[in-house]
Coordinates of C-alpha atoms in Angstrom, one line a residue:
T1 CA 0.0 0.0 0.0
L2 CA 1.3 3.4 -1.0
G3 CA 1.7 6.0 1.8
G4 CA 1.3 9.7 1.6
A5 CA 4.9 10.3 0.6
E6 CA 4.7 7.9 -2.3
L7 CA 1.3 9.2 -3.5
L8 CA 2.6 12.8 -3.5
M9 CA 5.8 11.8 -5.4
L10 CA 3.7 10.1 -8.1
R11 CA 1.2 12.9 -8.3
T12 CA 4.1 15.5 -8.5
A13 CA 5.6 13.5 -11.4
D14 CA 2.3 13.5 -13.3
L15 CA 1.9 17.3 -12.8
L16 CA 5.5 18.0 -14.0
R17 CA 5.0 15.9 -17.1
A18 CA 1.7 17.7 -17.8
H19 CA 3.7 20.9 -17.7
G20 CA 6.2 19.6 -20.3
H21 CA 9.0 18.5 -18.0
E22 CA 10.8 15.2 -18.5
V23 CA 10.7 13.1 -15.3
E24 CA 12.4 9.8 -14.3
I25 CA 11.5 8.1 -11.0
F26 CA 14.0 6.2 -8.9
T27 CA 12.8 4.1 -6.0
A28 CA 13.9 0.9 -4.2
D29 CA 12.2 -1.0 -7.1
S30 CA 14.9 0.5 -9.3
V31 CA 17.6 -1.4 -7.4
P32 CA 18.1 -5.0 -8.5
G33 CA 18.3 -7.4 -5.5
I34 CA 18.0 -4.6 -2.9
R35 CA 17.9 -5.9 0.6
R36 CA 18.0 -4.3 4.1
T37 CA 20.8 -5.1 6.5
A38 CA 22.1 -3.1 9.5
W39 CA 24.9 -1.6 7.3
S40 CA 22.7 -1.0 4.2
Y41 CA 20.4 1.0 6.5
I42 CA 23.3 3.3 7.0
N43 CA 24.9 3.2 3.6
N44 CA 23.3 1.0 0.9
S45 CA 26.0 0.4 -1.7
H46 CA 23.6 -1.4 -4.2
A47 CA 21.2 1.6 -4.1
R48 CA 24.1 4.0 -4.5
S49 CA 25.4 2.2 -7.5
A50 CA 22.0 2.1 -9.2
F51 CA 21.4 5.7 -8.4
A52 CA 24.7 6.8 -9.8
K53 CA 24.0 4.9 -13.0
M54 CA 20.6 6.6 -13.3
L55 CA 22.2 10.1 -12.7
R56 CA 24.7 9.5 -15.5
N57 CA 22.1 8.2 -18.0
F58 CA 19.4 10.7 -17.3
T59 CA 21.5 13.8 -16.3
P60 CA 18.7 15.7 -14.5
N61 CA 18.8 19.4 -13.8
I62 CA 16.7 18.9 -10.7
V63 CA 16.8 15.9 -8.4
H64 CA 13.7 16.0 -6.2
L65 CA 14.1 13.7 -3.1
H66 CA 11.3 12.3 -1.0
N67 CA 11.7 9.6 1.7
F68 CA 14.9 7.7 1.0
Y69 CA 16.3 6.6 4.4
H70 CA 14.6 3.2 5.0
L71 CA 15.9 1.2 2.0
L72 CA 17.9 3.5 -0.3
S73 CA 19.8 5.0 2.8
P74 CA 21.2 8.5 3.2
G75 CA 24.3 7.1 1.3
I76 CA 22.6 8.2 -2.0
L77 CA 23.2 11.8 -0.9
A78 CA 26.9 11.1 -1.3
E79 CA 26.3 10.2 -5.0
L80 CA 24.7 13.6 -5.5
T81 CA 27.9 15.2 -4.2
L82 CA 30.0 13.1 -6.5
F83 CA 27.7 13.8 -9.5
R84 CA 28.0 17.6 -9.4
P85 CA 31.7 17.8 -10.5
T86 CA 30.9 15.5 -13.5
L87 CA 27.9 17.5 -14.8
P88 CA 27.8 17.4 -18.6
A89 CA 28.2 20.7 -20.5
R90 CA 24.4 21.0 -21.0
I91 CA 23.7 20.9 -17.3
A92 CA 26.7 23.0 -16.4
Q93 CA 25.3 25.7 -18.6
E94 CA 21.6 25.3 -17.6
G95 CA 22.2 24.8 -13.9
G96 CA 21.2 22.0 -11.6
G97 CA 20.3 21.3 -8.0
V98 CA 18.8 19.1 -5.4
V99 CA 15.4 19.7 -3.8
M100 CA 13.8 17.6 -1.1
T101 CA 10.2 17.4 0.2
A102 CA 10.5 16.6 3.8
H103 CA 7.7 14.3 5.0
D104 CA 9.1 14.0 8.6
Y105 CA 12.0 15.0 10.9
H106 CA 14.6 12.5 9.6
L107 CA 17.2 15.2 8.6
I108 CA 17.4 16.6 12.1
C109 CA 16.4 13.6 14.3
P110 CA 17.2 9.9 14.5
S111 CA 13.5 9.3 14.9
P112 CA 11.5 10.4 11.8
G113 CA 8.6 11.3 14.1
C114 CA 10.9 13.4 16.3
T115 CA 9.9 11.2 19.3
I116 CA 11.7 9.5 22.1
F117 CA 10.6 6.4 24.0
P118 CA 11.6 6.6 27.7
H119 CA 10.5 3.5 29.7
G120 CA 8.1 2.4 27.0
R121 CA 6.3 5.7 26.7
I122 CA 6.1 8.0 23.6
M123 CA 7.1 11.6 24.0
P124 CA 7.9 14.4 21.5
A125 CA 11.6 15.1 21.5
D126 CA 12.9 18.5 22.5
S127 CA 13.9 19.8 19.0
A128 CA 16.0 22.6 20.7
R129 CA 18.3 19.9 22.2
L130 CA 18.8 17.8 19.1
A131 CA 22.1 19.3 18.3
K132 CA 23.5 18.2 21.7
W133 CA 25.5 15.0 21.5
S134 CA 24.4 13.9 25.0
Y135 CA 20.7 14.2 24.1
L136 CA 21.3 12.3 20.8
I137 CA 23.3 9.4 22.4
F138 CA 21.5 8.9 25.6
N139 CA 17.9 8.8 24.4
R140 CA 15.9 5.9 22.9
W141 CA 14.8 6.7 19.4
D142 CA 12.9 3.5 18.5
Q143 CA 10.0 1.9 20.2
H144 CA 10.8 -1.6 19.1
S145 CA 14.2 -2.2 20.6
I146 CA 17.3 -0.6 22.0
A147 CA 19.3 -2.2 19.2
R148 CA 17.2 -0.4 16.5
S149 CA 17.5 2.8 18.5
K150 CA 21.3 2.5 18.4
L151 CA 21.1 1.8 14.6
R152 CA 19.1 5.0 14.1
I153 CA 21.7 6.9 16.1
L154 CA 24.5 5.5 14.0
Q155 CA 22.7 6.3 10.7
H156 CA 22.2 9.9 11.9
I157 CA 25.7 10.5 13.3
I158 CA 27.6 8.9 10.4
N159 CA 25.6 10.5 7.6
Y160 CA 24.7 13.9 9.0
R161 CA 27.2 14.7 11.8
I162 CA 30.3 13.2 10.4
R163 CA 29.8 13.1 6.6
N164 CA 27.6 16.2 6.5
L165 CA 25.5 14.7 3.6
R166 CA 22.7 17.2 4.3
A167 CA 24.9 19.8 2.5
S168 CA 24.1 18.1 -0.8
I169 CA 20.5 19.3 -0.5
D170 CA 20.0 22.9 -1.9
R171 CA 16.4 23.5 -0.8
I172 CA 14.1 21.7 1.6
L173 CA 10.3 21.9 1.0
A174 CA 8.3 21.5 4.2
P175 CA 4.5 20.9 4.0
S176 CA 4.0 22.7 7.3
R177 CA 5.4 25.9 8.7
F178 CA 6.0 24.0 11.9
L179 CA 8.4 21.6 10.2
R180 CA 10.0 24.4 8.2
D181 CA 10.7 26.3 11.4
R182 CA 12.3 23.2 13.0
F183 CA 14.7 22.9 10.0
L184 CA 15.5 26.6 10.0
A185 CA 16.4 26.4 13.7
H186 CA 19.1 23.8 12.6
N187 CA 20.3 26.1 9.8
L188 CA 18.9 24.0 7.0
P189 CA 17.5 25.8 3.8
A190 CA 13.8 25.1 4.4
H191 CA 10.8 26.7 2.7
W192 CA 7.0 26.1 3.2
L193 CA 5.1 24.3 0.5
P194 CA 1.8 22.7 1.6
N195 CA 0.7 19.5 0.0
P196 CA -2.2 19.6 -2.4
P197 CA -5.5 18.0 -1.3
P198 CA -5.9 14.4 -2.6
Q199 CA -7.7 14.3 -5.9
S200 CA -10.1 11.5 -4.8
A201 CA -11.7 13.6 -2.0
S202 CA -13.1 16.1 -4.6
S203 CA -15.3 13.4 -6.1
F204 CA -17.2 12.8 -2.8
Q205 CA -20.0 14.9 -1.4
S206 CA -20.9 15.2 2.3
A207 CA -23.3 12.4 3.2
D208 CA -26.3 12.4 5.4
R209 CA -25.0 12.4 9.0
P210 CA -26.6 10.4 11.8
P211 CA -28.7 12.2 14.5
H212 CA -26.1 11.5 17.2
L213 CA -22.6 13.0 17.2
Q214 CA -20.4 10.7 15.1
C215 CA -16.6 10.8 15.3
I216 CA -14.1 8.9 13.2
F217 CA -10.5 8.0 13.2
V218 CA -8.8 6.9 9.9
G219 CA -5.2 5.8 9.6
R220 CA -2.6 3.4 10.7
I221 CA -3.3 2.1 14.2
A222 CA 0.1 2.6 15.8
P223 CA 1.2 3.7 19.3
E224 CA 2.2 7.2 18.1
K225 CA -1.3 7.9 16.9
G226 CA -2.5 8.1 20.5
L227 CA -5.7 6.2 20.2
V228 CA -5.2 4.3 23.5
E229 CA -4.6 7.5 25.4
F230 CA -7.6 9.2 23.7
I231 CA -10.0 6.5 24.6
R232 CA -8.8 6.3 28.2
A233 CA -9.1 10.1 28.5
L234 CA -12.7 10.2 27.2
P235 CA -15.1 11.7 29.9
I236 CA -18.2 9.7 30.8
D237 CA -20.3 12.6 29.7
P238 CA -21.0 13.8 27.0
P239 CA -21.5 10.6 25.1
I240 CA -19.4 9.9 22.0
H241 CA -19.8 7.5 19.1
L242 CA -16.4 6.6 17.5
D243 CA -15.7 4.6 14.4
I244 CA -12.1 3.4 13.9
V245 CA -10.9 2.7 10.4
G246 CA -7.6 1.0 9.9
D247 CA -5.3 -1.6 11.2
G248 CA -1.8 -1.7 12.6
P249 CA 0.5 -3.0 15.4
D250 CA -1.4 -1.3 18.2
I251 CA -4.8 -2.7 17.3
H252 CA -5.0 -5.1 20.3
R253 CA -4.2 -2.4 22.8
V254 CA -6.7 0.0 21.3
Q255 CA -9.4 -2.8 21.3
A256 CA -8.6 -3.5 25.0
A257 CA -8.9 0.2 25.8
A258 CA -12.3 0.4 24.0
H259 CA -13.6 -2.7 25.8
A260 CA -12.8 -1.0 29.2
S261 CA -14.3 2.3 28.2
P262 CA -17.8 3.4 29.4
H263 CA -18.4 4.2 25.7
R264 CA -17.5 0.7 24.5
E265 CA -21.0 0.1 23.0
H266 CA -20.5 3.1 20.8
I267 CA -16.9 2.4 19.6
R268 CA -16.8 0.4 16.3
F269 CA -13.7 -1.1 14.6
L270 CA -14.3 -1.1 10.8
G271 CA -10.9 -2.6 9.9
S272 CA -8.9 -1.7 6.8
L273 CA -11.0 -0.1 4.0
T274 CA -10.2 1.1 0.6
H275 CA -9.4 4.8 0.3
A276 CA -12.8 5.4 -1.4
E277 CA -14.6 3.6 1.4
A278 CA -12.7 5.5 4.1
L279 CA -13.7 8.8 2.4
E280 CA -17.4 7.7 2.4
H281 CA -17.2 7.2 6.2
I282 CA -15.4 10.5 6.7
A283 CA -18.1 12.2 4.7
S284 CA -20.8 10.7 6.9
A285 CA -19.1 11.6 10.2
H286 CA -19.4 14.9 12.1
V287 CA -15.8 15.0 13.3
L288 CA -12.5 13.5 12.3
V289 CA -10.3 12.7 15.3
L290 CA -6.5 12.7 15.2
P291 CA -5.1 12.3 18.7
S292 CA -1.4 11.8 17.7
L293 CA 1.3 11.9 20.3
W294 CA 3.9 13.1 17.8
F295 CA 4.3 16.3 15.8
E296 CA 2.3 15.3 12.7
N297 CA 3.5 17.3 9.7
D298 CA 0.7 17.8 7.2
P299 CA -1.8 15.0 7.6
L300 CA -3.7 14.6 4.3
S301 CA -6.7 13.1 6.2
L302 CA -7.3 16.5 7.8
T303 CA -7.5 18.2 4.4
E304 CA -9.7 15.4 3.1
A305 CA -12.1 15.9 6.1
L306 CA -12.3 19.7 5.5
S307 CA -13.1 19.2 1.8
L308 CA -16.0 16.9 2.9
S309 CA -17.3 19.5 5.5
T310 CA -16.2 17.2 8.4
S311 CA -14.9 19.1 11.4
L312 CA -11.6 18.3 13.2
L313 CA -10.7 17.2 16.8
V314 CA -6.9 17.0 17.0
S315 CA -3.9 17.1 19.3
D316 CA -2.6 20.5 20.0
L317 CA 0.7 19.7 18.3
G318 CA 2.7 20.5 15.2
G319 CA 1.0 20.5 11.8
M320 CA -2.3 19.4 13.3
R321 CA -2.7 22.6 15.3
E322 CA -1.5 24.6 12.3
I323 CA -4.3 23.2 10.0
V324 CA -6.9 24.0 12.6
N325 CA -5.6 27.6 13.0
D326 CA -5.2 28.2 9.3
S327 CA -8.6 26.9 8.3
A328 CA -10.3 28.3 11.5
V329 CA -12.1 24.9 11.6
G330 CA -12.0 22.4 14.4
F331 CA -10.9 21.9 18.0
T332 CA -7.6 21.0 19.7
F333 CA -6.7 19.3 23.0
T334 CA -3.7 18.3 24.9
P335 CA -3.1 14.6 24.3
G336 CA -3.5 12.4 27.3
N337 CA -5.0 15.2 29.3
S338 CA -8.6 14.3 30.4
A339 CA -9.6 17.8 31.4
S340 CA -8.4 19.3 28.1
L341 CA -10.2 16.6 26.1
A342 CA -13.4 17.1 28.1
A343 CA -13.3 20.8 27.5
A344 CA -12.8 20.3 23.7
L345 CA -15.6 17.8 23.6
R346 CA -18.0 20.2 25.4
Q347 CA -17.2 22.7 22.6
V348 CA -17.8 20.1 20.0
H349 CA -21.2 19.1 21.5
A350 CA -22.2 22.8 21.9
A351 CA -21.6 23.3 18.1
F352 CA -23.3 20.1 17.3
R353 CA -26.5 21.1 19.3
A354 CA -26.4 24.5 17.7
G355 CA -26.2 23.0 14.2
T356 CA -23.0 24.8 13.4
L357 CA -20.5 22.0 13.7
N358 CA -20.4 21.2 10.0
A359 CA -21.6 24.6 8.7
F360 CA -18.2 26.0 7.9
D361 CA -16.5 27.3 4.8
A362 CA -13.0 26.1 4.3
S363 CA -12.8 27.0 0.7
K364 CA -10.2 29.7 1.2
H365 CA -7.9 27.3 3.1
L366 CA -8.4 24.6 0.5
S367 CA -7.8 26.9 -2.5
S368 CA -4.5 28.0 -1.0
R369 CA -3.5 24.3 -1.2
S370 CA -4.9 23.7 -4.7
E371 CA -3.2 21.6 -7.3
S372 CA -2.5 24.6 -9.5
S373 CA -1.0 26.6 -6.6
Y374 CA 1.2 23.6 -5.6
I375 CA 2.7 23.0 -9.0
Q376 CA 3.3 26.7 -9.7
N377 CA 5.0 27.2 -6.3
L378 CA 7.1 24.0 -6.9
L379 CA 8.3 25.3 -10.3
D380 CA 9.2 28.6 -8.6
H381 CA 11.3 26.7 -6.1
Y382 CA 13.0 24.7 -9.0
A383 CA 13.7 28.0 -10.8
A384 CA 15.2 29.5 -7.6
T385 CA 17.4 26.4 -7.1
L386 CA 18.6 26.6 -10.7
A387 CA 19.2 30.3 -10.5
S388 CA 21.4 29.8 -7.5
S389 CA 23.7 27.6 -9.6
N390 CA 23.3 29.5 -12.9
P391 CA 22.2 33.1 -13.5
H392 CA 20.4 32.0 -16.7
P393 CA 18.6 28.7 -16.2
S394 CA 16.3 27.1 -18.8
S395 CA 13.7 24.4 -18.6
A396 CA 14.4 21.6 -16.2
R397 CA 14.5 17.8 -16.2
A398 CA 13.5 16.3 -12.9

């Protein structure tokens, strides 16, 4: 199943081709016999070799990176550094550069979610302390095991602290201002470019909603999504109906929390659904819930909900808070805080009883994230990157 990063990459490629640009896509599927070992996670030589071959054959003006660190490894950034001095005459004259859409915090933090895991808990990391070696080395950065945490630390130290491979990236595009500001605080060349809303959401209309207040969660059921903490923090009154769409490693803990909840008769698990089916359920709910414990960047589900006139109830963190503030739609609460959640739910119920909960206009917010706005801003970033390497850039290959 393709995630948000992969879907955005493919959609961006289609938009660039529609605007007359030549695009070649390089993924793990482009690497024959690719496999993941402890060392390949740090520096995958097979991926580097295949990437170097593609660069020589295609000779792009712009290399646009998305997520690369799981299988391809940060080692591919070294190939970009090696490729620049060998630029053919055409590219040397036209200019070239490297742009990256950052989907998470990988470039500044061993954990892509910018989270630490002390004593089995999940907590947002202190981004102001990420530059300190002691904070980096003595924290646990992976929820699965200490060994995997140490591997994340090694990947980060070797590639970014010792080899300084981040220097091969000319411009970082962050889908939220929150993420952009975290990068700027670490002296990385970051700019804000919000993701466009998914095309599929525009084909759905808001459905008839039930007479009771209906909430819905849609996504991967993992510990960092905070569903267990959300269900445990629910007040007895007012009542809540909650549908949970998705599956994942935390499903059994979430089911146990639901079974112990006074709202257990009104919590339904709908399992994994197709994207179209999930959108139908979002359209028929009053509120989309996202109680994440980490600094979500720019969750596409929130934009989908707004396009379907479904309100939002989200953690007061990162890109989630930013979308609520920008759209002036929805409610926020402190994750794991029963009093904060109860206060937010009272506001939700008050708007529901008044008939105003779903009577909002998010068109201005959505139009600022339109497909046409996205591609034009992206091309402007490409042009600025080319201009920094050549005063007279021409059309680009990406």
